[in-house]
Coordinates of C-alpha atoms and ligand atoms in Angstrom, one line a residue:
X1 CA -0.2 -7.3 -33.3
X2 CA 0.8 -10.7 -32.0
X3 CA -1.8 -13.4 -32.1
X4 CA -2.4 -15.4 -29.0
X5 CA -2.3 -19.1 -29.7
X6 CA -4.5 -20.7 -27.1
X7 CA -3.3 -24.2 -27.6
X8 CA 0.3 -23.6 -26.7
X9 CA 0.9 -24.1 -23.0
X10 CA 3.0 -21.5 -21.2
X11 CA 6.5 -22.4 -20.3
X12 CA 6.7 -26.1 -21.0
X13 CA 10.5 -26.2 -20.4
X14 CA 11.7 -28.7 -17.9
X15 CA 14.8 -27.7 -16.2
X16 CA 16.2 -30.5 -14.1
X17 CA 19.0 -28.7 -12.3
X18 CA 19.1 -25.7 -10.0
X19 CA 22.0 -23.3 -10.2
X20 CA 24.1 -22.3 -7.2
X21 CA 22.4 -18.9 -6.8
X22 CA 18.8 -19.6 -7.7
X23 CA 16.2 -20.8 -5.3
X24 CA 15.3 -24.5 -5.4
X25 CA 11.7 -25.1 -6.5
X26 CA 8.9 -25.5 -4.0
X27 CA 8.5 -28.9 -2.3
X28 CA 6.3 -31.3 -4.2
X29 CA 2.7 -30.9 -3.2
X30 CA 0.3 -33.7 -4.2
X31 CA -2.6 -31.2 -4.4
X32 CA -0.9 -29.5 -7.3
X33 CA -0.6 -32.6 -9.4
X34 CA -3.3 -31.8 -12.0
X35 CA -1.7 -28.4 -12.7
X36 CA 1.8 -29.8 -12.4
X37 CA 1.3 -32.3 -15.2
X38 CA 0.5 -29.3 -17.5
X39 CA 3.0 -26.9 -16.2
X40 CA 6.2 -27.4 -14.3
X41 CA 6.8 -23.8 -13.4
X42 CA 4.4 -23.3 -10.6
X43 CA 6.3 -21.3 -8.1
X44 CA 5.4 -17.9 -9.5
X45 CA 1.7 -18.9 -9.9
X46 CA 1.5 -19.7 -6.2
X47 CA 3.7 -16.8 -5.2
X48 CA 2.8 -13.7 -3.2
X49 CA 5.1 -10.9 -4.4
X50 CA 6.1 -8.1 -2.1
X51 CA 7.3 -4.9 -3.8
X52 CA 10.1 -3.1 -2.1
X53 CA 10.7 0.5 -3.0
X54 CA 14.3 0.7 -1.7
X55 CA 14.4 4.4 -0.9
X56 CA 11.6 4.1 1.5
X57 CA 11.8 0.6 2.9
X58 CA 14.6 0.6 5.6
X59 CA 17.7 2.7 6.2
X60 CA 20.8 1.0 7.7
X61 CA 23.3 3.8 7.3
X62 CA 21.2 6.6 8.8
X63 CA 21.2 9.0 5.8
X64 CA 17.4 9.1 5.7
X65 CA 17.2 7.1 2.4
X66 CA 16.6 3.4 2.5
X67 CA 19.4 1.0 1.4
X68 CA 20.2 -2.6 0.7
X69 CA 21.6 -3.2 4.1
X70 CA 18.3 -1.9 5.5
X71 CA 16.4 -4.3 3.3
X72 CA 18.5 -7.2 4.6
X73 CA 17.7 -6.1 8.2
X74 CA 14.0 -6.2 7.5
X75 CA 13.7 -9.3 5.4
X76 CA 12.2 -11.1 8.3
X77 CA 9.2 -8.8 8.1
X78 CA 8.5 -10.0 4.6
X79 CA 8.9 -13.6 5.7
X80 CA 6.7 -13.2 8.8
X81 CA 4.1 -11.6 6.6
X82 CA 4.2 -14.8 4.5
X83 CA 5.2 -13.3 1.1
X84 CA 7.7 -15.5 -0.7
X85 CA 9.0 -13.2 -3.4
X86 CA 10.4 -9.7 -3.4
X87 CA 10.5 -7.4 -6.3
X88 CA 13.0 -4.5 -5.7
X89 CA 12.5 -1.3 -7.6
X90 CA 15.8 -0.1 -9.3
X91 CA 19.0 -0.2 -7.2
X92 CA 21.4 0.6 -10.0
X93 CA 23.7 3.6 -10.4
X94 CA 21.6 6.5 -11.3
X95 CA 21.6 10.3 -11.2
X96 CA 18.1 9.9 -9.7
X97 CA 16.2 12.2 -12.0
X98 CA 13.4 9.5 -11.9
X99 CA 14.3 7.9 -8.6
X100 CA 16.5 5.2 -10.1
X101 CA 14.5 4.6 -13.3
X102 CA 17.2 6.6 -15.1
X103 CA 20.2 4.3 -15.0
X104 CA 23.8 5.2 -15.7
X105 CA 25.2 1.7 -15.0
X106 CA 23.0 -1.4 -15.1
X107 CA 25.8 -3.5 -13.6
X108 CA 26.5 -1.6 -10.4
X109 CA 24.6 -0.5 -7.4
X110 CA 24.1 3.2 -6.7
X111 CA 26.1 4.3 -3.6
X112 CA 23.0 5.6 -2.0
X113 CA 21.8 2.0 -1.8
X114 CA 25.1 0.3 -1.1
X115 CA 27.4 -1.8 -3.3
X116 CA 27.4 -4.8 -5.5
X117 CA 28.6 -6.8 -2.5
X118 CA 25.5 -5.7 -0.6
X119 CA 23.3 -6.8 -3.6
X120 CA 25.0 -10.3 -3.5
X121 CA 24.5 -10.4 0.2
X122 CA 20.8 -9.4 -0.2
X123 CA 20.2 -12.1 -2.8
X124 CA 21.9 -14.7 -0.5
X125 CA 20.1 -13.6 2.7
X126 CA 16.7 -13.6 0.8
X127 CA 17.3 -17.1 -0.5
X128 CA 18.4 -18.3 2.9
X129 CA 15.0 -17.3 4.2
X130 CA 13.1 -18.9 1.3
X131 CA 12.4 -15.6 -0.5
X132 CA 12.9 -15.3 -4.2
X133 CA 14.3 -12.0 -5.6
X134 CA 13.1 -10.1 -8.7
X135 CA 15.0 -7.1 -9.9
X136 CA 13.6 -4.2 -11.9
X137 CA 14.9 -4.4 -15.5
X138 CA 14.6 -1.0 -17.3
X139 CA 15.0 -1.7 -21.0
X140 CA 13.3 1.2 -22.7
X141 CA 15.7 4.0 -21.6
X142 CA 19.0 4.7 -19.9
X143 CA 20.1 7.9 -18.1
X144 CA 21.5 10.7 -20.2
X145 CA 24.6 10.1 -18.0
X146 CA 25.0 6.5 -19.2
X147 CA 28.4 6.2 -21.0
X148 CA 26.4 4.7 -24.0
X149 CA 24.4 7.9 -24.4
X150 CA 27.4 10.2 -23.7
X151 CA 29.1 8.5 -26.6
X152 CA 26.0 8.5 -28.8
X153 CA 25.5 12.3 -28.4
X154 CA 29.2 13.0 -28.9
X155 CA 29.0 13.1 -32.7
X156 CA 26.8 12.0 -35.5
X157 CA 29.3 9.4 -36.7
X158 CA 30.0 7.9 -33.3
X159 CA 29.6 4.1 -33.4
X160 CA 27.0 4.3 -30.7
X161 CA 25.0 7.1 -32.4
X162 CA 22.4 4.5 -33.5
X163 CA 22.0 3.0 -30.0
X164 CA 19.5 5.8 -29.3
X165 CA 16.8 7.3 -31.5
X166 CA 17.9 10.4 -33.3
X167 CA 15.8 12.4 -35.9
X168 CA 16.2 15.6 -37.8
X169 CA 12.5 16.5 -37.2
X170 CA 10.4 15.9 -34.1
X171 CA 6.8 14.5 -34.5
X172 CA 3.9 15.1 -32.1
X173 CA 4.8 12.3 -29.6
X174 CA 4.6 13.4 -26.0
X175 CA 6.7 12.3 -23.0
X176 CA 5.2 11.1 -19.7
X177 CA 5.8 12.7 -16.3
X178 CA 4.7 16.0 -17.7
X179 CA 7.8 16.4 -19.7
X180 CA 6.1 17.9 -22.8
X181 CA 7.5 16.8 -26.2
X182 CA 9.2 13.4 -26.4
X183 CA 12.0 15.0 -28.4
X184 CA 14.9 17.0 -27.1
X185 CA 17.2 19.0 -29.3
X186 CA 20.9 18.3 -29.1
X187 CA 22.6 21.6 -29.9
X188 CA 26.1 20.0 -30.5
X189 CA 25.0 17.5 -33.1
X190 CA 22.0 19.3 -34.5
X191 CA 19.4 16.5 -34.1
X192 CA 16.6 15.5 -31.7
X193 CA 16.7 12.4 -29.5
X194 CA 13.6 10.5 -28.3
X195 CA 12.6 10.1 -24.7
X196 CA 9.2 8.7 -23.7
X197 CA 9.9 9.9 -20.2
X198 CA 12.1 12.7 -18.9
X199 CA 14.7 14.3 -21.2
X200 CA 17.2 12.7 -18.8
X201 CA 15.9 9.3 -19.9
X202 CA 16.8 8.8 -23.6
X203 CA 15.2 5.8 -25.3
X204 CA 17.4 3.0 -26.5
X205 CA 17.1 1.8 -30.1
X206 CA 16.2 -1.9 -29.7
X207 CA 16.3 -2.4 -33.5
X208 CA 20.1 -2.1 -33.3
X209 CA 21.5 -5.6 -32.6
X210 CA 24.3 -4.2 -30.6
X211 CA 21.8 -2.8 -28.1
X212 CA 20.0 -6.1 -27.9
X213 CA 23.3 -7.8 -27.2
X214 CA 24.4 -5.2 -24.6
X215 CA 21.0 -5.4 -22.8
X216 CA 21.1 -9.2 -22.8
X217 CA 24.5 -8.9 -21.2
X218 CA 22.8 -6.9 -18.4
X219 CA 20.3 -9.7 -17.9
X220 CA 23.0 -12.3 -17.8
X221 CA 25.0 -10.3 -15.3
X222 CA 22.2 -10.4 -12.8
X223 CA 20.9 -13.9 -13.6
X224 CA 24.5 -15.2 -13.0
X225 CA 24.3 -13.6 -9.6
X226 CA 21.3 -15.7 -8.8
X227 CA 18.2 -13.4 -9.2
X228 CA 15.0 -15.3 -9.8
X229 CA 13.7 -13.0 -12.5
X230 CA 12.8 -9.5 -13.4
X231 CA 10.0 -7.0 -13.4
X232 CA 10.3 -5.4 -16.8
X233 CA 9.7 -1.6 -16.8
X234 CA 7.3 -0.4 -19.5
X235 CA 7.6 -3.6 -21.4
X236 CA 5.3 -2.3 -24.1
X237 CA 7.6 0.7 -25.0
X238 CA 10.8 -0.8 -26.5
X239 CA 9.3 -1.1 -30.0
X240 CA 8.4 2.2 -31.7
X241 CA 6.4 2.8 -34.9
X242 CA 9.2 2.9 -37.4
X243 CA 7.4 5.4 -39.6
X244 CA 7.3 7.9 -36.7
X245 CA 3.8 8.9 -37.7
X246 CA 2.1 11.6 -35.6
X247 CA -0.5 10.2 -33.2
X248 CA -3.8 11.9 -32.6
X249 CA -3.8 10.9 -28.9
X250 CA -0.5 12.7 -28.5
X251 CA -1.9 15.7 -30.2
X252 CA -4.6 15.6 -27.6
X253 CA -1.9 15.7 -24.9
X254 CA -1.6 12.0 -23.9
X255 CA 1.9 10.6 -23.4
X256 CA 2.9 7.9 -25.9
X257 CA 4.0 5.6 -23.1
X258 CA 0.3 5.2 -22.1
X259 CA -0.6 3.4 -25.3
X260 CA 2.5 2.6 -27.3
X261 CA 1.9 -0.9 -28.7
X262 CA 4.2 -1.5 -31.6
X263 CA 4.7 -5.2 -32.6
X264 CA 8.5 -4.9 -32.3
X265 CA 8.1 -4.8 -28.4
X266 CA 6.9 -8.4 -28.7
X267 CA 10.1 -9.3 -30.7
X268 CA 12.2 -7.7 -27.9
X269 CA 10.3 -9.7 -25.3
X270 CA 10.7 -13.0 -27.2
X271 CA 14.4 -12.5 -27.2
X272 CA 14.5 -11.7 -23.5
X273 CA 12.3 -14.7 -22.7
X274 CA 14.5 -17.1 -24.7
X275 CA 17.5 -15.8 -22.8
X276 CA 15.8 -16.2 -19.4
X277 CA 14.5 -19.6 -20.2
X278 CA 18.0 -20.8 -21.1
X279 CA 18.8 -20.4 -17.4
X280 CA 17.9 -23.2 -15.0
X281 CA 15.6 -22.6 -12.0
X282 CA 12.4 -21.3 -13.6
X283 CA 13.3 -17.6 -13.6
X284 CA 10.4 -15.4 -14.3
X285 CA 9.5 -12.3 -16.2
X286 CA 6.7 -10.0 -15.0
X287 CA 6.1 -7.2 -17.4
X288 CA 4.8 -3.7 -16.7
X289 CA 2.4 -3.3 -19.6
X290 CA 1.1 0.0 -18.6
X291 CA -1.8 0.2 -21.0
X292 CA -5.2 0.3 -19.5
X293 CA -6.7 -2.4 -21.7
X294 CA -6.7 -6.1 -20.6
X295 CA -7.3 -7.2 -24.2
X296 CA -4.0 -5.5 -25.1
X297 CA -2.2 -6.7 -22.0
X298 CA -2.9 -10.4 -22.8
X299 CA -1.0 -10.1 -26.1
X300 CA 2.2 -9.6 -24.1
X301 CA 2.1 -13.2 -22.9
X302 CA 2.6 -14.1 -26.5
X303 CA 2.3 -17.7 -27.4
X304 CA 3.8 -18.6 -24.0
X305 CA 7.1 -17.1 -25.3
X306 CA 7.0 -13.5 -24.0
X307 CA 6.1 -12.5 -20.4
X308 CA 5.3 -15.2 -17.8
X309 CA 3.0 -12.6 -16.2
X310 CA 1.9 -9.1 -17.0
X311 CA 0.6 -6.4 -14.7
X312 CA -2.9 -5.4 -15.7
X313 CA -3.6 -2.0 -14.2
X314 CA -7.4 -1.4 -14.4
X315 CA -7.8 -2.5 -10.8
X316 CA -5.0 -0.1 -9.8
X317 CA -7.2 2.8 -10.9
X318 CA -10.5 1.4 -9.7
X319 CA -12.4 3.3 -7.1
X320 CA -14.3 1.4 -4.4
X321 CA -17.1 0.5 -6.8
X322 CA -18.6 -3.0 -7.4
X323 CA -19.4 -2.4 -11.0
X324 CA -15.8 -1.4 -11.8
X325 CA -14.3 -4.3 -10.0
X326 CA -16.7 -6.8 -11.3
X327 CA -16.0 -5.6 -14.9
X328 CA -12.2 -5.7 -14.4
X329 CA -12.3 -9.2 -12.8
X330 CA -14.7 -10.7 -15.4
X331 CA -12.6 -9.3 -18.2
X332 CA -9.4 -10.9 -16.8
X333 CA -11.2 -14.2 -16.5
X334 CA -12.7 -14.0 -20.0
X335 CA -9.6 -12.9 -21.8
X336 CA -6.7 -14.5 -19.9
X337 CA -8.1 -17.9 -19.3
X338 CA -8.4 -18.9 -23.0
X339 CA -4.9 -17.6 -23.7
X340 CA -3.6 -19.7 -20.7
X341 CA -2.2 -16.4 -19.5
X342 CA -1.7 -16.3 -15.7
X343 CA -3.2 -13.2 -14.1
X344 CA -1.7 -10.7 -11.7
X345 CA -3.5 -8.5 -9.2
X346 CA -2.2 -5.1 -8.1
X347 CA -4.0 -2.5 -6.0
X348 CA -1.1 -0.2 -5.2
X349 CA 2.4 0.6 -6.4
X350 CA 5.0 3.4 -6.3
X351 CA 3.5 5.3 -9.2
X352 CA -0.1 5.6 -8.1
X353 CA -2.1 6.8 -5.1
X354 CA -2.2 4.1 -2.4
X355 CA -5.5 2.2 -2.6
X356 CA -6.6 3.1 0.9
X357 CA -6.3 6.8 -0.1
X358 CA -8.1 6.1 -3.3
X359 CA -11.0 4.5 -1.3
X360 CA -11.4 7.8 0.6
X361 CA -9.1 6.9 3.4
X362 CA -11.3 4.1 4.6
X363 CA -9.5 1.4 6.5
X364 CA -12.7 -0.7 6.3
X365 CA -12.6 -0.7 2.5
X366 CA -8.9 -1.4 2.4
X367 CA -9.4 -4.4 4.7
X368 CA -12.1 -5.7 2.4
X369 CA -9.9 -5.1 -0.6
X370 CA -7.1 -7.2 1.0
X371 CA -9.5 -10.2 1.2
X372 CA -10.2 -9.7 -2.5
X373 CA -6.6 -9.2 -3.6
X374 CA -5.5 -12.4 -1.9
X375 CA -8.3 -14.6 -3.0
X376 CA -8.6 -13.8 -6.7
X377 CA -7.2 -16.2 -9.3
X378 CA -3.7 -15.1 -10.1
X379 CA -0.5 -13.8 -8.4
X380 CA -1.0 -11.0 -6.0
X381 CA 1.5 -8.1 -5.7
X382 CA 1.6 -6.3 -2.4
X383 CA 3.2 -2.8 -2.4
X384 CA 5.3 -2.2 0.8
X385 CA 3.1 -0.7 3.5
X386 CA -0.3 -1.7 2.2
X387 CA -0.1 -4.5 4.7
X388 CA -0.1 -1.7 7.3
X389 CA -3.0 0.1 5.7
X390 CA -0.8 3.1 5.0
X391 CA -2.2 6.1 3.2
X392 CA -0.3 8.5 0.9
X393 CA 2.2 10.9 2.4
X394 CA 1.1 14.6 2.5
X395 CA 3.9 16.4 0.8
X396 CA 4.0 20.2 1.0
X397 CA 4.9 22.0 -2.3
X398 CA 8.4 22.8 -1.1
X399 CA 9.1 19.2 -0.2
X400 CA 8.2 17.6 -3.6
X401 CA 10.8 15.3 -5.0
X402 CA 9.2 13.5 -8.0
X403 CA 8.8 15.4 -11.2
X404 CA 5.8 13.2 -12.0
X405 CA 4.0 14.1 -8.8
X406 CA 4.1 10.6 -7.4
X407 CA 5.6 11.2 -3.9
X408 CA 2.3 10.2 -2.2
X409 CA 2.8 6.4 -2.1
X410 CA 6.5 6.6 -1.6
X411 CA 6.6 7.6 2.1
X412 CA 9.0 5.7 4.4
X413 CA 7.7 2.6 6.2
X414 CA 7.2 3.2 9.9
X415 CA 8.8 0.3 11.7
X416 CA 8.6 1.4 15.3
X417 CA 5.9 3.2 17.3
X418 CA 8.2 6.0 18.5
X419 CA 9.7 8.5 16.1
X420 CA 11.8 8.2 14.1
X421 CA 9.9 4.9 13.6
X422 CA 13.0 2.7 13.2
X423 CA 14.8 5.0 10.8
X424 CA 18.2 6.3 12.1
X425 CA 18.1 9.8 10.6
X426 CA 16.6 12.9 12.1
X427 CA 15.0 13.5 8.7
X428 CA 13.8 11.0 6.1
X429 CA 13.9 11.8 2.4
X430 CA 10.1 12.1 2.4
X431 CA 7.9 12.6 5.5
X432 CA 6.2 9.5 7.0
X433 CA 2.6 8.6 6.0
X434 CA -0.2 9.8 8.3
X435 CA -0.8 7.8 11.6
X436 CA 2.8 6.5 11.4
X437 CA 2.9 5.5 15.1
X438 CA -0.5 3.8 15.2
X439 CA 0.2 2.0 11.9
X440 CA 3.8 1.1 12.6
X441 CA 4.9 -2.5 12.2
X442 CA 5.7 -2.7 15.9
X443 CA 2.2 -1.5 16.9
X444 CA 0.4 -3.8 14.5
X445 CA 2.3 -7.0 15.5
X446 CA 0.9 -6.5 19.0
X447 CA -2.7 -6.2 17.8
X448 CA -4.3 -9.4 16.6
X449 CA -7.0 -7.5 14.8
X450 CA -4.6 -5.2 12.9
X451 CA -4.4 -4.9 9.1
X452 CA -0.9 -6.6 9.3
X453 CA -2.4 -9.7 10.9
X454 CA -5.2 -9.7 8.4
X455 CA -2.7 -9.8 5.5
X456 CA -0.7 -12.5 7.3
X457 CA -3.7 -14.7 7.9
X458 CA -4.9 -14.2 4.4
X459 CA -1.5 -15.2 2.9
X460 CA -1.2 -18.2 5.3
X461 CA -4.7 -19.3 4.4
X462 CA -4.0 -18.9 0.7
X463 CA -0.9 -20.9 0.9
X464 CA -2.7 -23.8 2.6
X465 CA -5.5 -23.9 0.1
X466 CA -5.0 -25.3 -3.5
X467 CA -8.3 -23.7 -4.4
X468 CA -7.1 -20.2 -3.5
X469 CA -3.6 -20.6 -5.1
X470 CA -4.5 -22.4 -8.3
X471 CA -8.2 -23.2 -8.4
X472 CA -10.8 -22.1 -10.9
X473 CA -12.8 -18.8 -10.4
X474 CA -16.5 -18.6 -10.8
X475 CA -18.7 -15.7 -10.1
X476 CA -21.8 -16.4 -7.9
X477 CA -25.2 -14.7 -8.1
X478 CA -25.3 -11.8 -5.7
X479 CA -27.0 -8.4 -5.2
X480 CA -25.4 -5.8 -7.5
X481 CA -23.4 -4.2 -4.7
X482 CA -21.9 -7.5 -3.6
X483 CA -19.2 -9.4 -5.5
X484 CA -19.2 -13.1 -4.7
X485 CA -17.1 -15.9 -6.2
X486 CA -16.1 -19.4 -5.7
X487 CA -12.6 -20.9 -6.0
X488 CA -12.3 -24.6 -6.5
X489 CA -9.5 -27.1 -7.0
X490 CA -10.4 -30.8 -6.6
X491 CA -12.5 -31.1 -3.5
X492 CA -11.0 -27.9 -2.0
X493 CA -13.5 -25.1 -2.2
X494 CA -13.8 -21.5 -0.9
X495 CA -16.3 -18.7 -1.3
X496 CA -15.6 -15.0 -1.1
X497 CA -18.2 -12.3 -0.6
X498 CA -17.4 -8.6 -0.7
X499 CA -20.1 -6.1 0.2
X500 CA -19.2 -2.7 -1.4
X501 CA -22.3 -1.0 0.0
X502 CA -22.4 1.2 3.1
X503 CA -25.4 -0.9 4.3
X504 CA -25.9 -4.5 5.3
X505 CA -26.9 -6.8 2.5
X506 CA -28.0 -10.4 2.4
X507 CA -26.5 -13.1 0.1
X508 CA -28.1 -16.4 -0.6
X509 CA -25.5 -19.1 -0.9
X510 CA -26.1 -22.7 -1.5
X511 CA -24.8 -25.0 1.3
X512 CA -23.5 -24.3 4.8
X513 CA -20.4 -22.2 5.2
X514 CA -18.1 -21.2 8.0
X515 CA -16.4 -17.8 8.2
X516 CA -12.7 -18.5 7.8
X517 CA -11.6 -14.9 7.5
X518 CA -13.5 -11.7 8.1
X519 CA -12.3 -8.3 7.0
X520 CA -13.9 -6.9 10.2
X521 CA -12.6 -8.0 13.5
X522 CA -15.9 -9.8 14.3
X523 CA -14.7 -13.2 15.5
X524 CA -14.1 -16.0 13.1
X525 CA -15.1 -19.6 13.0
X526 CA -18.8 -18.9 13.1
X527 CA -21.4 -20.2 10.8
X528 CA -22.1 -17.7 8.0
X529 CA -25.6 -16.4 8.5
X530 CA -26.0 -15.0 5.0
X531 CA -25.7 -11.3 6.1
X532 CA -22.9 -9.1 5.1
X533 CA -22.1 -6.0 7.1
X534 CA -21.4 -2.7 5.4
X535 CA -18.1 -2.9 3.4
X536 CA -17.3 -6.3 4.8
X537 CA -15.6 -9.1 3.0
X538 CA -15.6 -12.7 4.2
X539 CA -13.7 -15.8 3.1
X540 CA -15.9 -18.9 3.6
X541 CA -15.1 -22.5 3.8
X542 CA -17.6 -25.5 3.8
X543 CA -18.9 -26.0 7.3
X544 CA -18.4 -29.7 7.2
X545 CA -14.9 -29.7 6.0
X546 CA -12.5 -31.4 8.4
X547 CA -10.6 -28.8 10.4
X548 CA -6.9 -28.8 10.8
X549 CA -5.7 -30.5 14.0
X550 CA -4.0 -28.2 16.5
X551 CA -0.6 -29.8 16.0
X552 CA -0.9 -29.1 12.2
X553 CA -1.6 -25.4 12.8
X554 CA 1.5 -23.3 12.3
X555 CA 2.5 -20.7 14.8
X556 CA 2.6 -17.3 13.2
X557 CA 6.1 -16.0 12.7
X558 CA 7.2 -12.7 14.1
X559 CA 10.3 -10.9 12.9
Ligands
NOJ601 C1 7.4 2.9 -14.8 C2 8.0 3.0 -13.5 O1 7.2 2.3 -12.6 C3 8.0 4.5 -13.1 O2 8.3 4.8 -11.8 C4 9.0 5.2 -14.1 O3 9.0 6.6 -13.9 C5 8.7 4.9 -15.5 N1 8.4 3.5 -15.8 C6 9.9 5.2 -16.4 O4 10.9 4.3 -16.1

């Protein structure tokens, strides 16, 4: 296990030049000076990241599956929302056994999404709009159709045999996605190969230096094209226990990928970090450490020499429950702060039930959760469609696509009110989420009280407030069913109160506060009277703070 050395600041590199492709850094902001003297790589701390799941975002060629040209057409939606960074789930060549997480060529785009030229255009168009681009890097496994694996399985003495993990005997390790044993027998060469996911996703052997070199080549390929960083798929899985010992949790039916935590994964990450840091422009690594333990997750920041940020998924599973959220948030504060590890916050993604669905379909709760997501200390990640309050798609048994049963959150984004909701095909690859017309982007732009406007206002407010972007986090005394906290940076101060209860509750705050954002469409800009409505969240600012002059207020963008 790697030890976290608290005194080593994260990312102390100073990179004076910006490459042709990468985004220039954010303009100097005097309010950031205190942090800036300690850390020059602030853009990703202040970022709001928007996850694009390309199959379901937007479809330019009318085949019912989203594509890169479709993303380009809709980039202005992301910009109007106010997010500044997009993470795009895999776009590479793939047989699509796991919707693109089974890659047969890391250095090309799958024809279903477009071409390499489209990827270049997308990076350029995003940068032109001030959006940074993160791609999904999938280091743990390739597709079984990748030429490397085809070679590896061709004979025991093939030079690429050792690029994958072959054994004479299986152990009890289990694969994820309901795939049973993590070992598949190869009849032709008489050995088993390892796959922590589907049999079509053989695991690479990162202990082989040629694999390291080849995968570093993949990173360089995309860094040279100007991407601003990567989301790293199952970053905790590349290292495996070299003794291949059975694991009791696997015996009990749990997939190894849920808890694999071999020290070698840290070595892999250190190598990747070194490479990425050698590029100018503050490129960033966000790791998917899919282990439900914040104490373990924090180890993957290393001594400031592994991930810049890691996902921490306990809030992604959390029901609408103040105790669960309070525990998750306190834990992040207690464990990440001393390690100088910058937190991330995720409520939904393409692998898990959408949070509105998880909260019993309640739009009211989803609105309160939005206030929480965008006011916690750390970088928020928005999964496409949560800004619309979408729920999971209802998929009939005959329509199921994903072998892991994760179709629910992957429904197409409804852009327009009228069917086919801005998609050009008669039939999309998955059905639309419920209430597609009422929740469409077009409908919500025209309604000032919509979820979309709530997200937009929250992001805009966050951007304008150093306290919300970079400030400290301190919990405030509150009734047990209310979560209240203060964010502070210099003399900028905000308070957030979230009432999880289905009844009104009072909260006793020191000082006078004005409601800057209300999760309920109740009318802003009123003095806070200390009462929280059922399942209401409010963002408060000091009552006597000078208010922005009208000419300083920005007009909201619309795509
Ligand atoms: C995590 C990804 O988010 C998921 O969609 C995928 O199935 C697995 N990793 C395997 O790549």
